[in-house]
mmCIF file of C-alpha atoms and ligand atoms in Angstrom:
data_model
loop_
_atom_site.group_PDB
_atom_site.id
_atom_site.type_symbol
_atom_site.label_atom_id
_atom_site.label_comp_id
_atom_site.label_asym_id
_atom_site.label_seq_id
_atom_site.Cartn_x
_atom_site.Cartn_y
_atom_site.Cartn_z
ATOM 1 C CA MET A 1 61.969 0.269 91.095
ATOM 2 C CA THR A 2 64.612 2.730 91.147
ATOM 3 C CA SER A 3 67.583 2.067 93.536
ATOM 4 C CA LEU A 4 67.465 4.593 96.707
ATOM 5 C CA ARG A 5 70.799 4.686 96.617
ATOM 6 C CA GLU A 6 70.594 6.503 93.142
ATOM 7 C CA LEU A 7 67.936 8.844 93.733
ATOM 8 C CA LEU A 8 68.963 10.278 97.404
ATOM 9 C CA ARG A 9 72.803 9.840 96.348
ATOM 10 C CA VAL A 10 74.491 13.841 96.609
ATOM 11 C CA GLY A 11 76.538 15.030 93.752
ATOM 12 C CA PRO A 12 79.544 17.615 94.523
ATOM 13 C CA ALA A 13 77.531 20.637 94.789
ATOM 14 C CA VAL A 14 74.563 20.349 97.363
ATOM 15 C CA ASP A 15 72.090 22.747 98.250
ATOM 16 C CA LEU A 16 69.809 21.510 100.742
ATOM 17 C CA LYS A 17 67.252 24.340 99.595
ATOM 18 C CA ASP A 18 66.538 22.257 96.283
ATOM 19 C CA ILE A 19 65.509 18.916 98.569
ATOM 20 C CA ASP A 20 62.214 19.768 99.705
ATOM 21 C CA PRO A 21 61.655 18.105 103.304
ATOM 22 C CA GLY A 22 58.030 16.510 102.684
ATOM 23 C CA THR A 23 58.645 14.579 99.500
ATOM 24 C CA THR A 24 59.011 10.765 99.274
ATOM 25 C CA PRO A 25 61.644 10.252 96.283
ATOM 26 C CA GLY A 26 60.597 6.685 95.425
ATOM 27 C CA LEU A 27 57.810 5.997 97.211
ATOM 28 C CA PRO A 28 55.816 4.143 95.702
ATOM 29 C CA GLY A 29 51.919 5.407 94.975
ATOM 30 C CA ARG A 30 48.460 4.618 96.562
ATOM 31 C CA LYS A 31 48.099 3.329 92.668
ATOM 32 C CA VAL A 32 50.525 1.004 92.974
ATOM 33 C CA THR A 33 50.249 -0.585 96.022
ATOM 34 C CA GLY A 34 46.626 -0.207 96.165
ATOM 35 C CA LYS A 35 47.138 1.028 100.190
ATOM 36 C CA ASP A 36 47.671 4.396 102.600
ATOM 37 C CA PRO A 37 51.447 5.127 101.530
ATOM 38 C CA LYS A 38 51.888 5.463 104.850
ATOM 39 C CA ALA A 39 50.799 2.033 106.019
ATOM 40 C CA TRP A 40 52.781 0.706 103.407
ATOM 41 C CA ALA A 41 55.796 1.723 104.356
ATOM 42 C CA ARG A 42 55.366 0.943 107.718
ATOM 43 C CA GLU A 43 54.780 -2.642 106.477
ATOM 44 C CA GLN A 44 57.870 -2.558 104.448
ATOM 45 C CA LEU A 45 59.584 -1.521 106.728
ATOM 46 C CA ALA A 46 59.089 -4.503 109.037
ATOM 47 C CA SER A 47 59.979 -7.177 106.184
ATOM 48 C CA ILE A 48 62.531 -5.260 105.249
ATOM 49 C CA GLY A 49 64.303 -5.223 108.575
ATOM 50 C CA GLY A 50 63.431 -8.585 108.423
ATOM 51 C CA GLU A 51 65.305 -9.168 105.091
ATOM 52 C CA VAL A 52 68.517 -6.684 107.293
ATOM 53 C CA ALA A 53 69.224 -8.578 109.856
ATOM 54 C CA VAL A 54 69.757 -12.797 107.511
ATOM 55 C CA HIS A 55 72.433 -10.268 105.872
ATOM 56 C CA GLN A 56 73.760 -8.897 109.240
ATOM 57 C CA GLU A 57 73.718 -12.327 110.114
ATOM 58 C CA MET A 58 75.731 -12.954 107.131
ATOM 59 C CA LEU A 59 78.571 -10.662 107.779
ATOM 60 C CA TYR A 60 78.830 -11.896 111.599
ATOM 61 C CA ALA A 61 78.978 -15.289 110.865
ATOM 62 C CA GLY A 62 81.857 -14.301 107.839
ATOM 63 C CA ALA A 63 84.159 -12.499 110.795
ATOM 64 C CA LYS A 64 83.376 -14.994 113.115
ATOM 65 C CA ALA A 65 83.856 -18.565 111.098
ATOM 66 C CA SER A 66 86.424 -16.895 108.136
ATOM 67 C CA GLY A 67 87.681 -13.720 108.923
ATOM 68 C CA ASP A 68 86.238 -12.152 106.988
ATOM 69 C CA ARG A 69 87.252 -8.521 107.695
ATOM 70 C CA ARG A 70 83.797 -6.388 106.177
ATOM 71 C CA ARG A 71 81.926 -4.244 108.094
ATOM 72 C CA VAL A 72 79.253 -1.782 107.461
ATOM 73 C CA LEU A 73 79.262 1.711 109.123
ATOM 74 C CA LEU A 74 75.874 3.999 109.397
ATOM 75 C CA VAL A 75 76.729 7.682 109.969
ATOM 76 C CA LEU A 76 73.724 9.299 111.119
ATOM 77 C CA GLN A 77 73.784 13.176 110.404
ATOM 78 C CA ALA A 78 70.321 15.788 110.950
ATOM 79 C CA MET A 79 69.747 18.980 112.983
ATOM 80 C CA ASP A 80 68.256 18.725 115.788
ATOM 81 C CA CYS A 81 64.683 17.091 116.283
ATOM 82 C CA GLY A 82 65.681 15.552 112.385
ATOM 83 C CA GLY A 83 65.146 12.200 113.850
ATOM 84 C CA LYS A 84 68.613 10.585 114.340
ATOM 85 C CA ASP A 85 67.150 8.420 117.483
ATOM 86 C CA GLY A 86 63.922 7.618 115.878
ATOM 87 C CA THR A 87 66.261 6.231 112.897
ATOM 88 C CA VAL A 88 68.411 4.423 115.187
ATOM 89 C CA LYS A 89 65.365 2.789 116.875
ATOM 90 C CA LYS A 90 63.655 1.583 113.481
ATOM 91 C CA VAL A 91 65.931 0.747 111.406
ATOM 92 C CA ALA A 92 69.055 -0.895 113.682
ATOM 93 C CA GLY A 93 65.797 -2.429 116.135
ATOM 94 C CA SER A 94 65.557 -4.771 113.517
ATOM 95 C CA MET A 95 68.996 -6.543 114.154
ATOM 96 C CA ASN A 96 70.540 -8.469 116.383
ATOM 97 C CA PRO A 97 72.591 -6.496 119.007
ATOM 98 C CA LEU A 98 75.282 -8.733 119.370
ATOM 99 C CA GLY A 99 76.519 -7.871 115.848
ATOM 100 C CA LEU A 100 75.404 -4.263 116.393
ATOM 101 C CA HIS A 101 77.657 -1.435 117.809
ATOM 102 C CA VAL A 102 75.867 2.098 118.523
ATOM 103 C CA VAL A 103 77.643 5.215 119.883
ATOM 104 C CA ALA A 104 76.205 8.599 119.734
ATOM 105 C CA PHE A 105 78.983 11.503 119.973
ATOM 106 C CA GLY A 106 78.460 14.480 121.971
ATOM 107 C CA PRO A 107 80.614 17.006 122.716
ATOM 108 C CA PRO A 108 83.994 15.998 123.008
ATOM 109 C CA THR A 109 85.270 15.695 126.611
ATOM 110 C CA ALA A 110 88.593 16.993 127.863
ATOM 111 C CA GLU A 111 90.834 13.568 126.982
ATOM 112 C CA GLU A 112 89.291 13.900 123.675
ATOM 113 C CA LEU A 113 89.670 17.185 122.848
ATOM 114 C CA LYS A 114 93.665 16.616 124.125
ATOM 115 C CA HIS A 115 93.517 14.452 120.542
ATOM 116 C CA GLY A 116 92.936 14.945 116.903
ATOM 117 C CA PHE A 117 88.894 14.898 116.074
ATOM 118 C CA LEU A 118 89.327 11.729 114.299
ATOM 119 C CA TRP A 119 90.465 10.243 117.724
ATOM 120 C CA ARG A 120 87.538 9.272 119.556
ATOM 121 C CA ILE A 121 85.779 8.218 115.941
ATOM 122 C CA ARG A 122 88.304 5.285 115.014
ATOM 123 C CA ARG A 123 88.269 3.930 118.907
ATOM 124 C CA ALA A 124 84.212 3.356 118.071
ATOM 125 C CA LEU A 125 84.480 1.798 114.767
ATOM 126 C CA PRO A 126 82.976 -1.476 114.422
ATOM 127 C CA GLU A 127 84.848 -4.710 114.271
ATOM 128 C CA PRO A 128 85.016 -6.835 111.271
ATOM 129 C CA GLY A 129 81.071 -8.714 111.217
ATOM 130 C CA VAL A 130 80.048 -5.836 113.111
ATOM 131 C CA VAL A 131 77.257 -2.982 111.909
ATOM 132 C CA GLY A 132 78.373 0.191 113.358
ATOM 133 C CA VAL A 133 76.171 3.109 113.931
ATOM 134 C CA PHE A 134 76.804 6.872 114.783
ATOM 135 C CA ASN A 135 74.058 9.130 115.768
ATOM 136 C CA ARG A 136 76.374 11.963 115.180
ATOM 137 C CA SER A 137 79.772 11.554 113.904
ATOM 138 C CA HIS A 138 83.187 13.417 112.587
ATOM 139 C CA TYR A 139 80.647 15.537 110.318
ATOM 140 C CA GLU A 140 80.411 17.341 114.091
ATOM 141 C CA ASP A 141 84.040 19.127 113.782
ATOM 142 C CA VAL A 142 82.680 20.408 110.619
ATOM 143 C CA LEU A 143 79.001 21.525 111.256
ATOM 144 C CA VAL A 144 78.699 22.606 114.982
ATOM 145 C CA ALA A 145 82.911 23.562 115.070
ATOM 146 C CA ARG A 146 82.349 25.852 112.044
ATOM 147 C CA VAL A 147 79.582 27.353 113.284
ATOM 148 C CA ASP A 148 79.786 28.331 116.657
ATOM 149 C CA SER A 149 83.792 28.756 116.177
ATOM 150 C CA LEU A 150 85.098 26.086 118.617
ATOM 151 C CA VAL A 151 88.432 26.154 115.821
ATOM 152 C CA PRO A 152 89.641 28.535 113.419
ATOM 153 C CA GLU A 153 88.457 28.753 110.499
ATOM 154 C CA ARG A 154 91.988 26.605 108.740
ATOM 155 C CA THR A 155 91.179 24.369 111.423
ATOM 156 C CA TRP A 156 88.120 23.345 110.192
ATOM 157 C CA ARG A 157 88.312 24.337 106.467
ATOM 158 C CA SER A 158 91.347 21.645 106.918
ATOM 159 C CA ARG A 159 88.960 18.529 107.465
ATOM 160 C CA TYR A 160 87.321 17.967 104.377
ATOM 161 C CA TRP A 161 90.292 16.339 103.239
ATOM 162 C CA GLN A 162 91.043 14.719 106.127
ATOM 163 C CA ILE A 163 87.710 13.234 106.288
ATOM 164 C CA ASN A 164 87.843 12.117 102.741
ATOM 165 C CA GLY A 165 91.348 10.721 103.175
ATOM 166 C CA PHE A 166 89.568 8.939 106.684
ATOM 167 C CA GLU A 167 87.277 7.253 104.640
ATOM 168 C CA ARG A 168 89.523 6.349 102.293
ATOM 169 C CA GLU A 169 91.210 4.428 104.552
ATOM 170 C CA LEU A 170 87.830 2.775 106.439
ATOM 171 C CA THR A 171 86.683 1.335 103.062
ATOM 172 C CA ASP A 172 89.824 -0.014 101.937
ATOM 173 C CA ALA A 173 89.841 -1.674 105.429
ATOM 174 C CA GLY A 174 86.602 -3.399 104.085
ATOM 175 C CA PHE A 175 83.393 -1.137 105.915
ATOM 176 C CA THR A 176 80.839 -0.213 103.211
ATOM 177 C CA LEU A 177 79.906 3.653 105.073
ATOM 178 C CA ILE A 178 76.394 4.958 104.383
ATOM 179 C CA LYS A 179 76.144 8.076 105.056
ATOM 180 C CA VAL A 180 72.991 9.645 105.750
ATOM 181 C CA MET A 181 71.502 13.173 106.483
ATOM 182 C CA LEU A 182 67.834 13.473 107.623
ATOM 183 C CA HIS A 183 66.424 16.392 106.497
ATOM 184 C CA ILE A 184 63.923 17.974 108.109
ATOM 185 C CA SER A 185 62.283 21.752 107.458
ATOM 186 C CA TYR A 186 63.047 24.595 109.885
ATOM 187 C CA ASP A 187 58.490 24.529 110.348
ATOM 188 C CA GLU A 188 59.073 20.928 111.548
ATOM 189 C CA GLN A 189 61.755 21.431 113.750
ATOM 190 C CA ARG A 190 59.618 23.883 115.063
ATOM 191 C CA GLU A 191 56.712 21.294 115.849
ATOM 192 C CA ARG A 192 59.096 18.811 116.847
ATOM 193 C CA LEU A 193 60.795 20.861 119.545
ATOM 194 C CA MET A 194 56.599 22.409 120.567
ATOM 195 C CA GLU A 195 56.075 18.393 121.049
ATOM 196 C CA ARG A 196 59.218 18.101 123.151
ATOM 197 C CA LEU A 197 58.539 20.859 125.188
ATOM 198 C CA THR A 198 54.552 19.818 126.319
ATOM 199 C CA ASP A 199 55.040 16.404 125.977
ATOM 200 C CA PRO A 200 55.866 15.073 128.858
ATOM 201 C CA THR A 201 57.216 11.864 128.468
ATOM 202 C CA LYS A 202 59.658 13.968 125.409
ATOM 203 C CA ARG A 203 60.209 16.229 127.832
ATOM 204 C CA TRP A 204 63.577 14.888 128.683
ATOM 205 C CA LYS A 205 65.136 15.964 125.265
ATOM 206 C CA TYR A 206 64.206 19.105 125.411
ATOM 207 C CA ASN A 207 67.233 20.954 125.070
ATOM 208 C CA PRO A 208 66.544 24.864 125.708
ATOM 209 C CA ALA A 209 70.466 24.839 123.137
ATOM 210 C CA ASP A 210 69.106 23.188 120.448
ATOM 211 C CA VAL A 211 66.465 26.833 120.267
ATOM 212 C CA ASP A 212 69.966 28.924 119.815
ATOM 213 C CA ALA A 213 71.253 26.058 117.224
ATOM 214 C CA ARG A 214 67.916 26.641 115.581
ATOM 215 C CA GLY A 215 68.576 30.771 115.701
ATOM 216 C CA ARG A 216 71.624 29.594 113.557
ATOM 217 C CA TRP A 217 69.665 27.176 111.395
ATOM 218 C CA THR A 218 71.287 29.601 107.795
ATOM 219 C CA ASP A 219 74.605 28.746 108.925
ATOM 220 C CA TYR A 220 74.027 24.995 109.063
ATOM 221 C CA GLN A 221 72.362 25.219 106.502
ATOM 222 C CA ALA A 222 75.169 25.872 104.680
ATOM 223 C CA ALA A 223 77.497 23.957 106.978
ATOM 224 C CA TYR A 224 75.672 21.425 105.837
ATOM 225 C CA ASN A 225 75.485 22.140 102.471
ATOM 226 C CA ASP A 226 79.584 22.343 102.138
ATOM 227 C CA ALA A 227 80.067 18.978 103.839
ATOM 228 C CA LEU A 228 78.019 16.943 101.744
ATOM 229 C CA SER A 229 79.582 18.720 98.703
ATOM 230 C CA ARG A 230 83.105 18.214 99.969
ATOM 231 C CA CYS A 231 82.343 15.008 101.624
ATOM 232 C CA SER A 232 80.118 12.982 98.849
ATOM 233 C CA THR A 233 82.906 10.858 97.136
ATOM 234 C CA ASP A 234 82.585 7.992 95.205
ATOM 235 C CA HIS A 235 83.812 5.792 97.803
ATOM 236 C CA ALA A 236 81.526 7.081 100.577
ATOM 237 C CA PRO A 237 78.431 8.920 99.411
ATOM 238 C CA TRP A 238 76.467 10.951 101.397
ATOM 239 C CA TYR A 239 72.925 10.138 100.864
ATOM 240 C CA VAL A 240 70.034 13.215 101.724
ATOM 241 C CA VAL A 241 66.521 11.333 102.855
ATOM 242 C CA PRO A 242 63.857 13.879 103.103
ATOM 243 C CA ALA A 243 62.657 13.094 106.693
ATOM 244 C CA ASP A 244 59.906 15.581 107.603
ATOM 245 C CA ARG A 245 57.787 12.576 107.521
ATOM 246 C CA LYS A 246 58.680 9.467 109.746
ATOM 247 C CA TRP A 247 57.368 6.778 107.998
ATOM 248 C CA TYR A 248 59.151 7.957 104.444
ATOM 249 C CA ARG A 249 62.719 8.354 106.597
ATOM 250 C CA ASP A 250 62.368 5.203 107.997
ATOM 251 C CA TRP A 251 61.625 3.261 104.924
ATOM 252 C CA ALA A 252 64.345 5.235 102.901
ATOM 253 C CA VAL A 253 67.168 4.137 105.604
ATOM 254 C CA ALA A 254 65.939 0.987 105.562
ATOM 255 C CA ASN A 255 66.555 0.126 101.831
ATOM 256 C CA LEU A 256 69.237 2.241 101.945
ATOM 257 C CA VAL A 257 70.879 -0.533 104.289
ATOM 258 C CA LEU A 258 69.679 -3.447 102.982
ATOM 259 C CA GLU A 259 71.052 -1.832 99.624
ATOM 260 C CA ALA A 260 74.215 -1.634 100.763
ATOM 261 C CA PHE A 261 73.849 -4.910 102.218
ATOM 262 C CA LYS A 262 72.432 -6.694 98.768
ATOM 263 C CA GLU A 263 76.242 -4.979 97.065
ATOM 264 C CA MET A 264 78.488 -6.641 99.352
ATOM 265 C CA ARG A 265 77.069 -10.112 98.529
ATOM 266 C CA LEU A 266 77.343 -12.023 101.685
ATOM 267 C CA SER A 267 76.556 -15.769 101.955
ATOM 268 C CA TYR A 268 77.772 -17.987 105.272
ATOM 269 C CA PRO A 269 80.224 -19.765 105.468
ATOM 270 C CA GLU A 270 81.269 -22.781 104.357
ATOM 271 C CA PRO A 271 82.500 -24.989 107.053
ATOM 272 C CA VAL A 272 86.329 -25.535 107.568
ATOM 273 C CA PHE A 273 86.169 -28.506 109.290
ATOM 274 C CA ASP A 274 85.407 -32.098 108.023
ATOM 275 C CA PHE A 275 81.561 -32.134 107.766
ATOM 276 C CA ASP A 276 81.774 -35.980 106.736
ATOM 277 C CA ALA A 277 83.806 -36.860 110.191
ATOM 278 C CA GLU A 278 81.247 -34.597 112.280
ATOM 279 C CA ARG A 279 78.191 -35.753 111.428
ATOM 280 C CA ARG A 280 79.410 -39.066 112.009
ATOM 281 C CA ARG A 281 81.053 -38.219 115.064
ATOM 282 C CA LEU A 282 77.223 -36.855 116.915
ATOM 283 C CA GLU A 283 75.368 -39.834 115.212
ATOM 284 C CA ALA A 284 77.465 -42.438 117.404
ATOM 285 C CA ASP A 285 76.976 -40.103 120.450
ATOM 286 C CA ARG A 286 75.820 -42.050 123.605
ATOM 287 C CA ALA A 287 74.188 -40.590 126.683
ATOM 288 C CA PRO A 288 77.123 -40.863 129.013
ATOM 289 C CA ALA A 289 76.280 -43.147 131.759
ATOM 290 C CA MET A 290 74.316 -42.164 134.882
ATOM 291 C CA ALA A 291 76.552 -41.826 138.410
ATOM 292 C CA SER A 292 74.802 -43.607 140.866
HETATM 293 P P1 AMP B 301 71.994 15.212 121.084
HETATM 294 O O1 AMP B 301 72.648 14.613 120.170
HETATM 295 O O2 AMP B 301 71.257 15.750 121.534
HETATM 296 O O3 AMP B 301 72.660 14.237 122.670
HETATM 297 O O4 AMP B 301 73.393 16.513 121.586
HETATM 298 C C1 AMP B 301 75.089 16.250 121.012
HETATM 299 C C2 AMP B 301 75.445 17.804 121.288
HETATM 300 O O5 AMP B 301 76.313 17.578 121.449
HETATM 301 C C3 AMP B 301 74.730 17.984 120.059
HETATM 302 O O6 AMP B 301 74.528 19.926 120.358
HETATM 303 C C4 AMP B 301 76.289 18.436 119.174
HETATM 304 O O7 AMP B 301 76.279 19.915 118.339
HETATM 305 C C5 AMP B 301 77.173 18.702 120.510
HETATM 306 N N1 AMP B 301 78.547 18.000 119.319
HETATM 307 C C6 AMP B 301 78.501 16.553 118.898
HETATM 308 N N2 AMP B 301 79.514 16.709 118.636
HETATM 309 C C7 AMP B 301 80.467 17.221 118.427
HETATM 310 C C8 AMP B 301 81.612 18.193 118.935
HETATM 311 N N3 AMP B 301 82.247 17.307 117.617
HETATM 312 N N4 AMP B 301 82.032 19.439 118.547
HETATM 313 C C9 AMP B 301 81.111 19.565 119.139
HETATM 314 N N5 AMP B 301 79.739 19.881 120.240
HETATM 315 C C10 AMP B 301 79.695 18.258 119.547
HETATM 316 MG MG1 MG B 302 69.243 16.822 121.245
#
C-alpha cells in the first residue's frame, strides 16, 4: 500500500478546491478487502490503534528509562464540525492516558493576550516520551485572527515565518510533528450543524458563532490555503484528510500517526542495571518472617 503520508501530504501551492472532501485516498476497495469499505476501515482502525499503543509505550519507556527526548505532536485543524473532537476520541483513544497530553485551544485569555501568540503553545507542549494532541493550535492565529481581523495584516503575515521557525526548533529538539487538516465540505458542515441543533445529546456543541464563521467560508478557505502552503515544510509537512466520511477520516489519521511512529524506529530500552545480578537477587528472595 502507498503510504498515506505520501498521498495526503500537501506542497507549497495548496488549493483546497482541488481536494474533494468526500473521497477516500489510499483506502483499498471492496474488490481487495472483500468487505464493505466502512466496515473494513472501522476494523482496521481497531488494529492500527493496538499498534499505535505499542509504539506509544516504547516512546514513554525510552524517556523514563533512558532519557530519550523524543516526543510526538499531532496538530488537528478544521472548520467547525470538521471532526477534531471525534478524531481525538477515536485516534488518541487507543493510547495510554499516562503518556498522552491533549489540549484544546479556545480564544486566548486576558493573560495569554499579554504574550506573543506562541506563548500558550509552548506551555502546552508535551514532555519527552509523551504524545501531545492539539485540538486547534497556533494556526488559529493565521486563520480566525486573519479572517476576523483580530490583529493588523502585517501582524498575521509575519506569523507564517514565525511558525516555521518555531516548528523547526521543535523538530530539532526531538519532536515529530503530524499536522492534519480535516477537510469537510460546505454541505457536510450544514448537515452536522443541523444535527447538533436537533439532537439533544449534541446540542451542547452548537454555537451560533459557528454559523457566523460559516458565512465567511470563502475567506477561511483562502486563509487555510495560505497557512497550508506556507507552512508545509520538509521538517513539518501538512496533511489534508478528506473528512466528510468519518470512518475514512479516523482510519487515515490513525495511519498517519502509525507511519510517523514507525519512522521513529522506537524500541524498548535496554536495562541500565546489572540484569543477572538483579535476577539472582529476586531468585534468592524469601518472604519476611511473620510477626507473631
Ligand atoms: P471549539 O473548538 O468549538 O471549542 O471553539 C473554540 C473557538 O476558539 C473557535 O471559535 C476558535 O476560532 C477560537 N479560537 C481558538 N484559538 C484562537 C485564537 N488564537 N484567537 C482567537 N480565537 C481562537
Ligand atoms: Mg465549536
